[in-house]
């Protein structure tokens, strides 16, 4: 049995065909141009295989309300040719197979929950901290959707009194998490890219404070067993012990320490690295083949 | 088939026996004294019935980790005679039937999700705003636990510049939600009980701002279809439209307005009133009778 997997990004599309045991049979990467240019190439790639289903981890925002007429549309994306594009419906029609779609970050979160750093956890949160901040919450093997998909990057955060730009940079919310702690916020605040800031730069103390607020809020809100922090900014591995320590400080003993320990096993790095996106799409395809109704597979 | 339901509170215990269709066959309330005094009376009440299972919605904090040796213990409660009391184990042993236990607020959340204001929702949040602030998150009919049970009352909140006591009153976190917006915080800040403050008192604008932050964070974090606000403070019904409006302001258009509307169907009153606790315990018993493994039933 073969499964199609598509990691649909704003810059490039990664397409793969994988077998029952997850082995990759074929894989290509193509630049994301307009749907008119890019879709036929993708359809052609998948069509030669006898696929059981296709899974799509897609850039967003997406309409994922299964009762909506525009289910599986890419909605208000700044990538104008893809705005309101019915990507789910097009693949369903053209390939004539079950298709499952979710956000790219939910796909990555699913992959980490099933096969990566959160394997065996009933509740896990995956957060990517890079150009933006996004997150996926997985409960018992299923991404949480509710009214829409979560937009964890935009939760409200208490700015630090030491922050030279405490108003933040989010055009919607100013000092939300993304407005204070995403890569572009770091760069705007300090006038240079996060990647070039040394480990003793005050930028990192702020970053730790903001990401620790995210972790503390997550622990209080739904007590995930794993909080996986990925994305470009988290390539700075020295941040992990600092974020764990600051999170414990913010919780101030409220969650019993025997449950949390030093958070070494709770706030962790991704295990799948850059493979989480395509792996998540593969898992979505597997779910669709099994007829997972949540994902309209 | 009969089911036992226990709403275990710090002040009183409500015990009921209900049948398959939820009809109450017998019900008593007894004051919460020490376990030595209270437990035998409760065992006696339940023992005369041929119960399929018992459900307990219990004051906390509780150990709800099914892999823990102290599963179902009341842990660090300020009610000293009940501290580290194995309430789950005692009922299991003495009654010899399946027992399910969860926090009181998770029980109420479950009741509202199954039979009340969140009926038909896949993701719902129930929050009680009273002497403390607690919440239960229900996903597809099951309370979310993860590492422990959530402690939503202690999430970090941005104090208002108009708050005469912006440091808050939580002994653990100062200006967390409970430290800023629970009944006792209102009373300490203004020198009189929330119940006596008129609708045009500035207390309410602050309260609206703080509860709207909770709602916005919940919508961004896991996009519940319903946020049910209950408890003593929410008896002030005029707060609901104000909280909805402020939540939309805080989100600032980030979540598409066609999904949210004016939030009239999203941020709502409880439907079960004071019956949610005992109803939740009944639903826990039903789950235990079906052998729900999550609740060790």
Coordinates of C-alpha atoms in Angstrom, one line a residue:
Chain A
X1 CA 0.0 0.0 0.0
X2 CA 1.3 3.5 -0.9
X3 CA 0.5 6.8 0.6
X4 CA 1.0 10.3 -0.8
X5 CA 2.4 13.0 1.5
X6 CA 2.5 16.7 0.7
X7 CA 4.2 19.3 2.8
X8 CA 2.7 22.5 1.3
X9 CA 4.8 25.5 2.2
X10 CA 4.7 29.1 1.0
X11 CA 8.1 28.8 -0.6
X12 CA 8.3 25.1 -1.7
X13 CA 6.2 22.0 -1.9
X14 CA 7.7 18.7 -0.7
X15 CA 6.0 15.7 -2.2
X16 CA 6.6 12.1 -1.2
X17 CA 5.2 8.6 -1.7
X18 CA 5.8 6.3 1.2
X19 CA 4.9 2.7 1.9
X20 CA 3.2 1.0 4.8
X21 CA 6.3 1.0 6.9
X22 CA 7.0 4.6 6.2
X23 CA 9.8 4.0 3.7
X24 CA 10.1 6.7 1.1
X25 CA 9.6 5.4 -2.5
X26 CA 9.8 8.7 -4.3
X27 CA 10.3 12.3 -3.2
X28 CA 10.6 15.7 -4.9
X29 CA 10.7 19.4 -4.0
X30 CA 9.2 22.0 -6.2
X31 CA 9.0 25.8 -5.8
X32 CA 5.6 27.2 -4.8
X33 CA 4.4 29.3 -7.8
X34 CA 0.8 30.0 -8.6
X35 CA -1.8 27.1 -8.3
X36 CA -2.1 27.1 -12.1
X37 CA 1.6 26.3 -12.4
X38 CA 2.2 24.2 -9.3
X39 CA -0.9 22.0 -9.0
X40 CA -0.6 20.2 -12.4
X41 CA 3.0 19.2 -11.5
X42 CA 2.0 17.9 -8.2
X43 CA -1.0 16.0 -9.6
X44 CA 1.3 14.4 -12.2
X45 CA 3.8 13.3 -9.5
X46 CA 1.1 11.6 -7.4
X47 CA -1.0 10.2 -10.3
X48 CA 1.5 7.6 -11.4
X49 CA 1.2 5.8 -8.1
X50 CA -1.7 3.7 -6.9
X51 CA -2.2 5.6 -3.7
X52 CA -4.4 4.6 -0.8
X53 CA -4.8 8.2 0.3
X54 CA -3.1 11.6 0.3
X55 CA -2.2 13.6 3.4
X56 CA -1.5 17.4 3.2
X57 CA 0.2 19.5 5.8
X58 CA -0.5 22.9 4.4
X59 CA 0.5 26.6 5.1
X60 CA -2.5 28.6 6.3
X61 CA -4.7 29.9 7.4
X62 CA -7.0 27.1 6.4
X63 CA -10.7 26.5 6.8
X64 CA -10.8 23.2 8.7
X65 CA -14.4 23.2 9.8
X66 CA -15.8 20.0 8.4
X67 CA -19.3 21.5 8.2
X68 CA -18.1 24.5 6.1
X69 CA -18.7 24.9 2.4
X70 CA -15.1 26.1 2.1
X71 CA -13.6 23.2 4.0
X72 CA -9.9 22.7 2.9
X73 CA -9.6 26.1 1.3
X74 CA -6.5 28.2 2.0
X75 CA -8.1 31.4 3.2
X76 CA -6.5 34.7 4.0
X77 CA -2.9 33.9 3.1
X78 CA -0.7 36.8 2.0
X79 CA 0.4 34.6 -0.9
X80 CA -2.3 36.1 -3.1
X81 CA -2.5 33.4 -5.9
X82 CA -3.4 30.9 -3.2
X83 CA -5.9 33.0 -1.4
X84 CA -9.3 31.1 -1.2
X85 CA -7.8 28.2 -3.1
X86 CA -9.7 24.9 -2.6
X87 CA -6.5 22.8 -2.4
X88 CA -8.3 19.9 -0.6
X89 CA -11.1 19.7 -3.2
X90 CA -8.7 19.9 -6.1
X91 CA -6.6 17.0 -5.0
X92 CA -9.7 15.0 -4.1
X93 CA -11.2 15.5 -7.5
X94 CA -8.1 15.1 -9.6
X95 CA -6.7 12.1 -7.8
X96 CA -10.1 10.4 -6.9
X97 CA -8.7 9.2 -3.5
X98 CA -9.2 10.0 0.1
X99 CA -7.5 13.2 1.1
X100 CA -6.7 14.5 4.6
X101 CA -5.6 18.0 5.2
X102 CA -4.4 19.9 8.3
X103 CA -2.1 22.9 9.0
X104 CA 1.6 22.3 8.5
X105 CA 2.3 22.8 12.2
X106 CA -0.5 20.3 13.2
X107 CA 1.1 17.8 10.8
X108 CA 4.5 18.3 12.4
X109 CA 2.9 18.1 15.9
X110 CA 1.2 14.8 14.9
X111 CA 4.5 13.4 13.6
X112 CA 6.3 14.3 16.8
X113 CA 3.5 12.8 18.9
X114 CA 3.3 9.6 16.9
X115 CA 7.0 9.0 16.0
X116 CA 9.1 11.7 17.7
X117 CA 9.7 13.4 20.9
X118 CA 6.2 13.0 22.3
X119 CA 5.7 9.3 21.5
X120 CA 3.6 7.8 24.2
X121 CA 2.2 11.1 25.5
X122 CA -1.6 11.6 25.7
X123 CA -1.3 15.4 25.5
X124 CA 1.5 17.2 23.7
X125 CA 2.2 20.6 22.3
X126 CA 4.5 21.3 19.3
X127 CA 5.6 24.9 18.8
X128 CA 7.7 26.3 16.0
X129 CA 9.6 29.5 16.7
X130 CA 10.9 31.0 13.5
X131 CA 9.6 33.6 11.1
X132 CA 6.3 33.3 12.9
X133 CA 5.2 31.3 15.9
X134 CA 2.7 28.5 15.5
X135 CA 1.7 25.5 17.5
X136 CA -0.2 22.3 17.3
X137 CA -1.9 20.5 20.2
X138 CA -2.2 16.7 20.0
X139 CA -4.6 14.8 22.2
X140 CA -4.6 11.1 22.1
X141 CA -3.2 11.0 18.6
X142 CA -5.5 13.7 17.1
X143 CA -4.8 17.4 16.4
X144 CA -7.2 19.7 18.3
X145 CA -9.3 21.9 16.1
X146 CA -12.5 23.1 17.7
X147 CA -13.8 26.3 16.1
X148 CA -10.8 26.7 13.9
X149 CA -7.1 25.7 14.2
X150 CA -5.3 27.2 17.1
X151 CA -3.1 30.3 16.7
X152 CA -0.9 29.9 19.6
X153 CA 1.6 32.5 18.4
X154 CA -0.9 35.2 19.1
X155 CA -1.5 34.6 22.8
X156 CA -1.1 37.6 25.1
X157 CA 2.2 37.8 26.9
X158 CA 3.4 40.1 29.7
X159 CA 6.3 42.3 28.3
X160 CA 9.4 42.4 30.3
X161 CA 10.4 45.7 32.0
X162 CA 13.8 45.1 30.5
X163 CA 12.5 45.0 27.0
X164 CA 13.7 48.0 24.9
X165 CA 10.7 47.3 22.6
X166 CA 7.9 46.2 25.0
X167 CA 5.2 47.1 22.6
X168 CA 6.2 44.3 20.2
X169 CA 5.8 44.0 16.5
X170 CA 2.6 42.1 15.7
X171 CA 0.4 44.2 13.4
X172 CA -2.7 42.6 15.0
X173 CA -1.8 42.5 18.7
X174 CA 1.5 44.3 19.2
X175 CA 2.9 42.4 22.2
X176 CA 1.5 39.0 21.6
X177 CA 4.0 36.0 21.7
X178 CA 4.8 36.3 18.0
X179 CA 5.1 40.1 18.2
X180 CA 7.7 39.8 21.0
X181 CA 9.5 36.5 20.4
X182 CA 9.5 35.4 16.7
X183 CA 12.6 35.8 14.6
X184 CA 11.6 39.1 13.0
X185 CA 10.7 40.6 16.4
X186 CA 14.2 39.7 17.7
X187 CA 15.8 41.2 14.5
X188 CA 13.7 44.4 14.7
X189 CA 14.4 44.9 18.4
X190 CA 18.2 44.5 18.2
X191 CA 18.9 45.5 14.6
X192 CA 20.4 42.2 13.7
X193 CA 19.3 38.7 12.9
X194 CA 18.8 36.3 15.9
X195 CA 21.3 33.9 14.3
X196 CA 24.1 36.4 14.7
X197 CA 23.5 37.3 18.4
X198 CA 26.0 35.8 20.8
X199 CA 24.7 33.6 23.7
X200 CA 25.4 36.3 26.2
X201 CA 23.4 38.9 24.4
X202 CA 20.4 40.3 26.4
X203 CA 18.1 39.3 23.6
X204 CA 18.2 35.7 24.9
X205 CA 17.1 36.5 28.4
X206 CA 14.0 38.2 26.9
X207 CA 13.4 35.3 24.6
X208 CA 13.6 32.9 27.5
X209 CA 11.2 34.9 29.5
X210 CA 8.6 35.0 26.7
X211 CA 8.9 31.4 25.7
X212 CA 8.7 30.4 29.4
X213 CA 5.4 32.3 29.7
X214 CA 4.1 30.2 26.8
X215 CA 5.3 27.0 28.5
X216 CA 3.8 28.0 31.9
X217 CA 0.5 28.9 30.3
X218 CA 0.4 25.7 28.4
X219 CA 1.1 23.7 31.5
X220 CA -1.6 25.5 33.4
X221 CA -4.2 25.3 30.6
X222 CA -4.0 21.7 29.5
X223 CA -0.9 20.2 31.2
X224 CA 0.9 18.7 28.2
X225 CA 3.3 15.9 29.0
X226 CA 5.6 17.2 26.3
X227 CA 6.2 20.7 25.0
X228 CA 8.3 20.4 21.9
X229 CA 10.0 23.7 20.8
X230 CA 11.3 23.7 17.2
X231 CA 11.9 26.2 14.4
X232 CA 14.9 28.3 13.5
X233 CA 15.2 30.3 16.8
X234 CA 15.3 27.1 18.8
X235 CA 18.4 26.0 16.9
X236 CA 20.0 27.9 19.8
X237 CA 20.2 24.9 22.0
X238 CA 21.4 26.7 25.1
X239 CA 17.9 28.2 25.4
X240 CA 16.3 24.9 26.5
X241 CA 17.7 24.7 30.1
X242 CA 17.1 28.4 30.5
X243 CA 13.5 28.1 29.4
X244 CA 12.9 25.2 31.7
X245 CA 14.3 27.1 34.7
X246 CA 12.3 30.2 34.0
X247 CA 9.1 28.2 33.5
X248 CA 9.5 26.7 36.9
X249 CA 10.2 30.1 38.4
X250 CA 6.9 31.4 36.8
X251 CA 4.9 28.5 38.1
X252 CA 6.4 29.1 41.5
X253 CA 5.7 25.7 42.9
X254 CA 2.1 25.6 41.9
X255 CA 2.4 22.4 40.0
X256 CA 3.9 19.8 42.3
X257 CA 7.6 19.5 41.6
X258 CA 7.4 15.7 41.6
X259 CA 5.3 15.9 38.5
X260 CA 7.6 18.4 36.7
X261 CA 11.1 17.5 38.0
X262 CA 13.4 20.0 36.3
X263 CA 11.2 19.9 33.1
X264 CA 14.1 18.1 31.3
X265 CA 11.7 15.5 30.0
X266 CA 8.8 18.0 29.4
X267 CA 10.2 20.9 27.5
X268 CA 12.2 19.2 24.7
X269 CA 13.7 19.5 21.2
X270 CA 11.9 17.9 18.3
X271 CA 13.2 14.4 17.4
X272 CA 12.3 14.5 13.7
X273 CA 14.0 17.7 12.7
X274 CA 13.1 18.9 9.2
X275 CA 11.4 15.6 8.6
X276 CA 8.4 16.3 10.9
X277 CA 6.4 18.1 8.1
X278 CA 6.5 15.4 5.5
X279 CA 6.1 12.7 8.2
X280 CA 3.0 14.4 9.5
X281 CA 1.5 14.5 6.0
X282 CA 2.2 10.8 5.7
X283 CA 0.4 10.1 9.0
X284 CA -2.5 12.2 7.8
X285 CA -2.7 10.0 4.7
X286 CA -2.6 6.9 6.8
X287 CA -5.5 8.3 8.9
X288 CA -7.5 9.1 5.7
X289 CA -7.0 5.6 4.4
X290 CA -8.5 4.3 7.6
X291 CA -11.4 6.6 7.1
X292 CA -10.7 9.0 10.0
X293 CA -13.9 11.1 9.8
X294 CA -12.3 14.1 11.6
X295 CA -10.1 14.9 8.7
X296 CA -12.7 14.1 6.1
X297 CA -10.5 11.3 4.8
Chain B
X1 CA -29.2 0.0 36.5
X2 CA -28.3 2.5 39.2
X3 CA -25.3 4.8 39.4
X4 CA -23.8 6.5 42.4
X5 CA -22.8 10.2 42.1
X6 CA -20.7 12.1 44.6
X7 CA -20.0 15.8 44.4
X8 CA -17.2 16.1 47.0
X9 CA -16.7 19.7 48.1
X10 CA -14.7 21.2 50.8
X11 CA -17.8 22.3 52.7
X12 CA -20.4 19.7 51.8
X13 CA -20.8 16.4 50.1
X14 CA -23.7 15.9 47.7
X15 CA -24.6 12.2 47.2
X16 CA -27.1 10.9 44.7
X17 CA -28.2 7.7 43.2
X18 CA -29.5 8.0 39.6
X19 CA -30.9 5.6 37.1
X20 CA -30.1 4.9 33.4
X21 CA -32.1 7.9 32.3
X22 CA -30.6 10.3 34.8
X23 CA -33.6 10.4 37.1
X24 CA -32.6 10.9 40.8
X25 CA -33.7 8.0 43.1
X26 CA -32.1 9.3 46.3
X27 CA -30.1 12.3 47.2
X28 CA -28.6 13.7 50.4
X29 CA -26.2 16.5 51.4
X30 CA -23.8 16.1 54.3
X31 CA -21.3 18.5 55.8
X32 CA -17.6 17.7 55.0
X33 CA -16.0 16.8 58.3
X34 CA -12.9 14.6 58.7
X35 CA -12.6 11.4 56.5
X36 CA -13.2 9.3 59.7
X37 CA -16.6 10.9 60.3
X38 CA -17.7 11.6 56.7
X39 CA -16.6 8.5 54.8
X40 CA -18.6 5.9 56.7
X41 CA -21.8 7.9 56.3
X42 CA -21.2 8.1 52.6
X43 CA -20.4 4.4 52.3
X44 CA -23.6 3.6 54.1
X45 CA -25.6 5.8 51.8
X46 CA -24.3 4.1 48.7
X47 CA -24.0 0.6 50.0
X48 CA -27.8 -0.1 50.2
X49 CA -28.0 0.3 46.4
X50 CA -27.0 -2.2 43.8
X51 CA -24.8 0.3 42.0
X52 CA -23.2 -0.3 38.6
X53 CA -20.5 2.2 39.4
X54 CA -19.7 5.3 41.4
X55 CA -18.5 8.7 39.9
X56 CA -16.7 11.3 42.0
X57 CA -16.3 15.0 41.2
X58 CA -13.9 16.0 43.9
X59 CA -12.3 19.1 45.3
X60 CA -8.5 19.1 44.7
X61 CA -5.8 19.1 44.0
X62 CA -6.0 15.4 43.0
X63 CA -3.5 13.0 41.7
X64 CA -5.1 11.8 38.5
X65 CA -2.0 10.2 36.9
X66 CA -3.3 6.7 36.2
X67 CA 0.3 5.4 36.5
X68 CA 0.9 6.9 39.9
X69 CA 0.9 4.9 43.1
X70 CA -1.2 7.7 44.7
X71 CA -3.8 7.9 41.9
X72 CA -7.1 9.2 43.2
X73 CA -5.5 10.8 46.4
X74 CA -6.5 14.3 47.4
X75 CA -3.1 15.8 47.6
X76 CA -2.0 19.3 48.9
X77 CA -5.5 20.5 50.0
X78 CA -5.6 23.2 52.8
X79 CA -8.3 21.0 54.3
X80 CA -5.8 19.2 56.5
X81 CA -7.8 16.0 57.5
X82 CA -8.2 15.3 53.8
X83 CA -4.6 15.9 52.7
X84 CA -3.2 12.8 51.0
X85 CA -6.4 11.0 51.5
X86 CA -7.0 8.0 49.1
X87 CA -10.6 8.8 48.4
X88 CA -10.7 6.8 45.2
X89 CA -9.2 3.7 46.7
X90 CA -11.4 3.8 49.8
X91 CA -14.6 3.9 47.8
X92 CA -13.3 1.2 45.4
X93 CA -12.5 -1.1 48.3
X94 CA -15.5 -0.5 50.5
X95 CA -18.1 -0.6 47.7
X96 CA -16.4 -3.2 45.5
X97 CA -17.6 -1.5 42.3
X98 CA -16.0 0.5 39.5
X99 CA -15.2 4.0 40.6
X100 CA -14.3 7.0 38.4
X101 CA -12.8 10.2 39.8
X102 CA -12.0 13.6 38.4
X103 CA -11.8 17.2 39.7
X104 CA -15.1 18.9 40.5
X105 CA -14.6 21.4 37.8
X106 CA -13.8 18.7 35.2
X107 CA -17.0 17.0 36.3
X108 CA -19.0 20.2 35.8
X109 CA -17.3 20.7 32.4
X110 CA -18.2 17.2 31.4
X111 CA -21.8 17.7 32.4
X112 CA -22.1 21.0 30.4
X113 CA -20.4 19.3 27.4
X114 CA -22.7 16.3 27.4
X115 CA -26.0 17.7 28.6
X116 CA -25.7 21.5 28.9
X117 CA -24.5 24.6 27.1
X118 CA -21.7 22.8 25.1
X119 CA -23.8 19.9 23.8
X120 CA -22.6 18.9 20.3
X121 CA -19.3 20.7 20.6
X122 CA -16.0 18.8 20.1
X123 CA -13.9 21.2 22.2
X124 CA -15.3 23.2 25.1
X125 CA -14.0 25.0 28.1
X126 CA -15.9 25.4 31.4
X127 CA -14.6 28.0 33.8
X128 CA -15.9 28.8 37.2
X129 CA -15.2 32.3 38.6
X130 CA -15.9 32.4 42.3
X131 CA -13.8 32.0 45.4
X132 CA -11.1 30.7 43.1
X133 CA -11.0 30.3 39.3
X134 CA -10.9 26.8 37.9
X135 CA -11.5 25.3 34.5
X136 CA -12.1 22.1 32.7
X137 CA -11.3 21.4 29.0
X138 CA -13.4 18.8 27.3
X139 CA -12.3 17.2 24.0
X140 CA -14.7 14.8 22.3
X141 CA -16.5 14.0 25.5
X142 CA -13.4 13.5 27.6
X143 CA -11.7 15.9 30.1
X144 CA -8.1 16.7 29.2
X145 CA -5.6 15.7 31.8
X146 CA -2.1 15.3 30.5
X147 CA 0.6 15.6 33.1
X148 CA -1.9 16.6 35.8
X149 CA -5.2 18.4 35.7
X150 CA -5.2 21.9 34.3
X151 CA -5.0 24.9 36.6
X152 CA -6.5 27.5 34.3
X153 CA -7.0 30.0 37.2
X154 CA -3.3 30.5 37.4
X155 CA -2.4 31.6 33.9
X156 CA -0.5 34.8 33.5
X157 CA -2.6 37.9 32.7
X158 CA -1.6 41.4 31.7
X159 CA -2.7 43.8 34.5
X160 CA -4.7 46.8 33.4
X161 CA -3.0 50.3 33.8
X162 CA -6.3 51.3 35.4
X163 CA -6.1 48.6 38.1
X164 CA -5.5 50.2 41.6
X165 CA -4.0 46.8 42.6
X166 CA -2.2 45.6 39.5
X167 CA 0.1 43.2 41.5
X168 CA -2.9 41.0 42.3
X169 CA -3.5 38.8 45.3
X170 CA -2.4 35.2 44.4
X171 CA 0.2 34.0 47.0
X172 CA 1.9 32.0 44.2
X173 CA 1.8 34.2 41.2
X174 CA 0.5 37.6 42.3
X175 CA -1.2 38.8 39.1
X176 CA -2.3 35.5 37.6
X177 CA -6.0 35.3 36.6
X178 CA -7.2 34.1 40.0
X179 CA -5.0 36.7 41.7
X180 CA -6.7 39.5 39.7
X181 CA -10.2 38.3 39.0
X182 CA -11.5 35.8 41.5
X183 CA -14.1 37.0 44.0
X184 CA -11.6 37.5 46.9
X185 CA -9.4 39.6 44.6
X186 CA -12.3 41.9 43.7
X187 CA -13.2 42.2 47.4
X188 CA -9.6 43.0 48.5
X189 CA -9.1 45.5 45.7
X190 CA -12.3 47.5 46.4
X191 CA -12.9 46.8 50.0
X192 CA -16.4 45.2 49.5
X193 CA -17.8 42.0 48.2
X194 CA -18.3 41.7 44.4
X195 CA -22.0 41.0 45.1
X196 CA -22.5 44.5 46.4
X197 CA -20.8 46.4 43.7
X198 CA -23.2 48.2 41.3
X199 CA -23.0 47.5 37.6
X200 CA -21.4 50.9 36.9
X201 CA -18.6 50.3 39.4
X202 CA -15.1 50.4 37.8
X203 CA -14.5 46.9 39.2
X204 CA -16.5 45.4 36.4
X205 CA -14.5 47.0 33.6
X206 CA -11.4 45.4 35.1
X207 CA -13.1 42.1 35.5
X208 CA -14.2 42.1 31.9
X209 CA -10.7 42.9 30.7
X210 CA -9.2 40.0 32.7
X211 CA -11.9 37.4 31.7
X212 CA -11.6 38.6 28.1
X213 CA -7.9 37.8 28.2
X214 CA -8.7 34.3 29.4
X215 CA -11.2 33.9 26.5
X216 CA -8.9 35.2 23.9
X217 CA -6.0 33.0 25.1
X218 CA -8.3 30.0 25.1
X219 CA -9.6 30.8 21.5
X220 CA -6.0 31.1 20.3
X221 CA -4.7 28.1 22.1
X222 CA -7.3 25.4 21.3
X223 CA -10.2 27.3 19.7
X224 CA -13.1 25.9 21.8
X225 CA -16.5 26.1 20.2
X226 CA -18.0 27.0 23.6
X227 CA -16.5 28.9 26.6
X228 CA -18.9 28.5 29.5
X229 CA -18.4 31.0 32.3
X230 CA -20.0 30.0 35.6
X231 CA -19.5 30.5 39.3
X232 CA -20.6 33.2 41.7
X233 CA -19.0 36.2 40.0
X234 CA -20.7 35.3 36.7
X235 CA -24.1 35.7 38.4
X236 CA -23.6 39.3 37.2
X237 CA -25.2 38.5 33.8
X238 CA -24.5 42.0 32.4
X239 CA -20.8 40.9 32.2
X240 CA -21.4 38.5 29.3
X241 CA -21.9 40.9 26.4
X242 CA -19.1 43.1 27.7
X243 CA -16.7 40.1 27.9
X244 CA -17.6 39.1 24.3
X245 CA -17.0 42.6 23.0
X246 CA -13.7 42.9 24.8
X247 CA -12.5 39.5 23.6
X248 CA -13.2 40.5 20.0
X249 CA -11.2 43.7 20.6
X250 CA -8.3 41.7 22.0
X251 CA -8.3 39.3 19.1
X252 CA -8.4 42.3 16.8
X253 CA -9.7 40.5 13.8
X254 CA -7.1 37.7 13.9
X255 CA -9.7 35.0 14.0
X256 CA -12.1 35.4 11.1
X257 CA -15.2 37.2 12.2
X258 CA -17.4 34.8 10.2
X259 CA -16.2 32.1 12.6
X260 CA -16.8 34.1 15.7
X261 CA -19.7 36.3 14.9
X262 CA -20.3 38.4 18.0
X263 CA -19.3 35.5 20.2
X264 CA -22.9 35.2 21.4
X265 CA -22.9 31.5 20.8
X266 CA -19.4 31.0 22.0
X267 CA -19.0 32.7 25.4
X268 CA -22.1 31.6 27.2
X269 CA -23.7 30.9 30.6
X270 CA -23.9 27.4 32.0
X271 CA -27.1 25.6 31.2
X272 CA -27.1 23.2 34.2
X273 CA -26.6 25.8 37.0
X274 CA -25.9 24.2 40.4
X275 CA -26.7 20.8 39.0
X276 CA -23.6 20.6 36.9
X277 CA -21.4 19.1 39.7
X278 CA -23.6 16.1 40.6
X279 CA -24.6 15.6 36.9
X280 CA -20.9 15.4 36.1
X281 CA -20.3 12.8 38.8
X282 CA -23.2 10.8 37.3
X283 CA -21.6 10.9 33.9
X284 CA -18.3 9.8 35.3
X285 CA -20.1 6.8 36.9
X286 CA -21.7 6.0 33.5
X287 CA -18.2 6.1 31.9
X288 CA -16.8 3.8 34.7
X289 CA -19.6 1.3 34.2
X290 CA -18.6 1.2 30.5
X291 CA -15.1 0.5 31.5
X292 CA -13.6 3.9 30.4
X293 CA -9.9 3.1 31.0
X294 CA -8.8 6.8 31.3
X295 CA -10.7 7.2 34.5
X296 CA -9.7 3.8 35.8
X297 CA -13.3 2.8 35.9

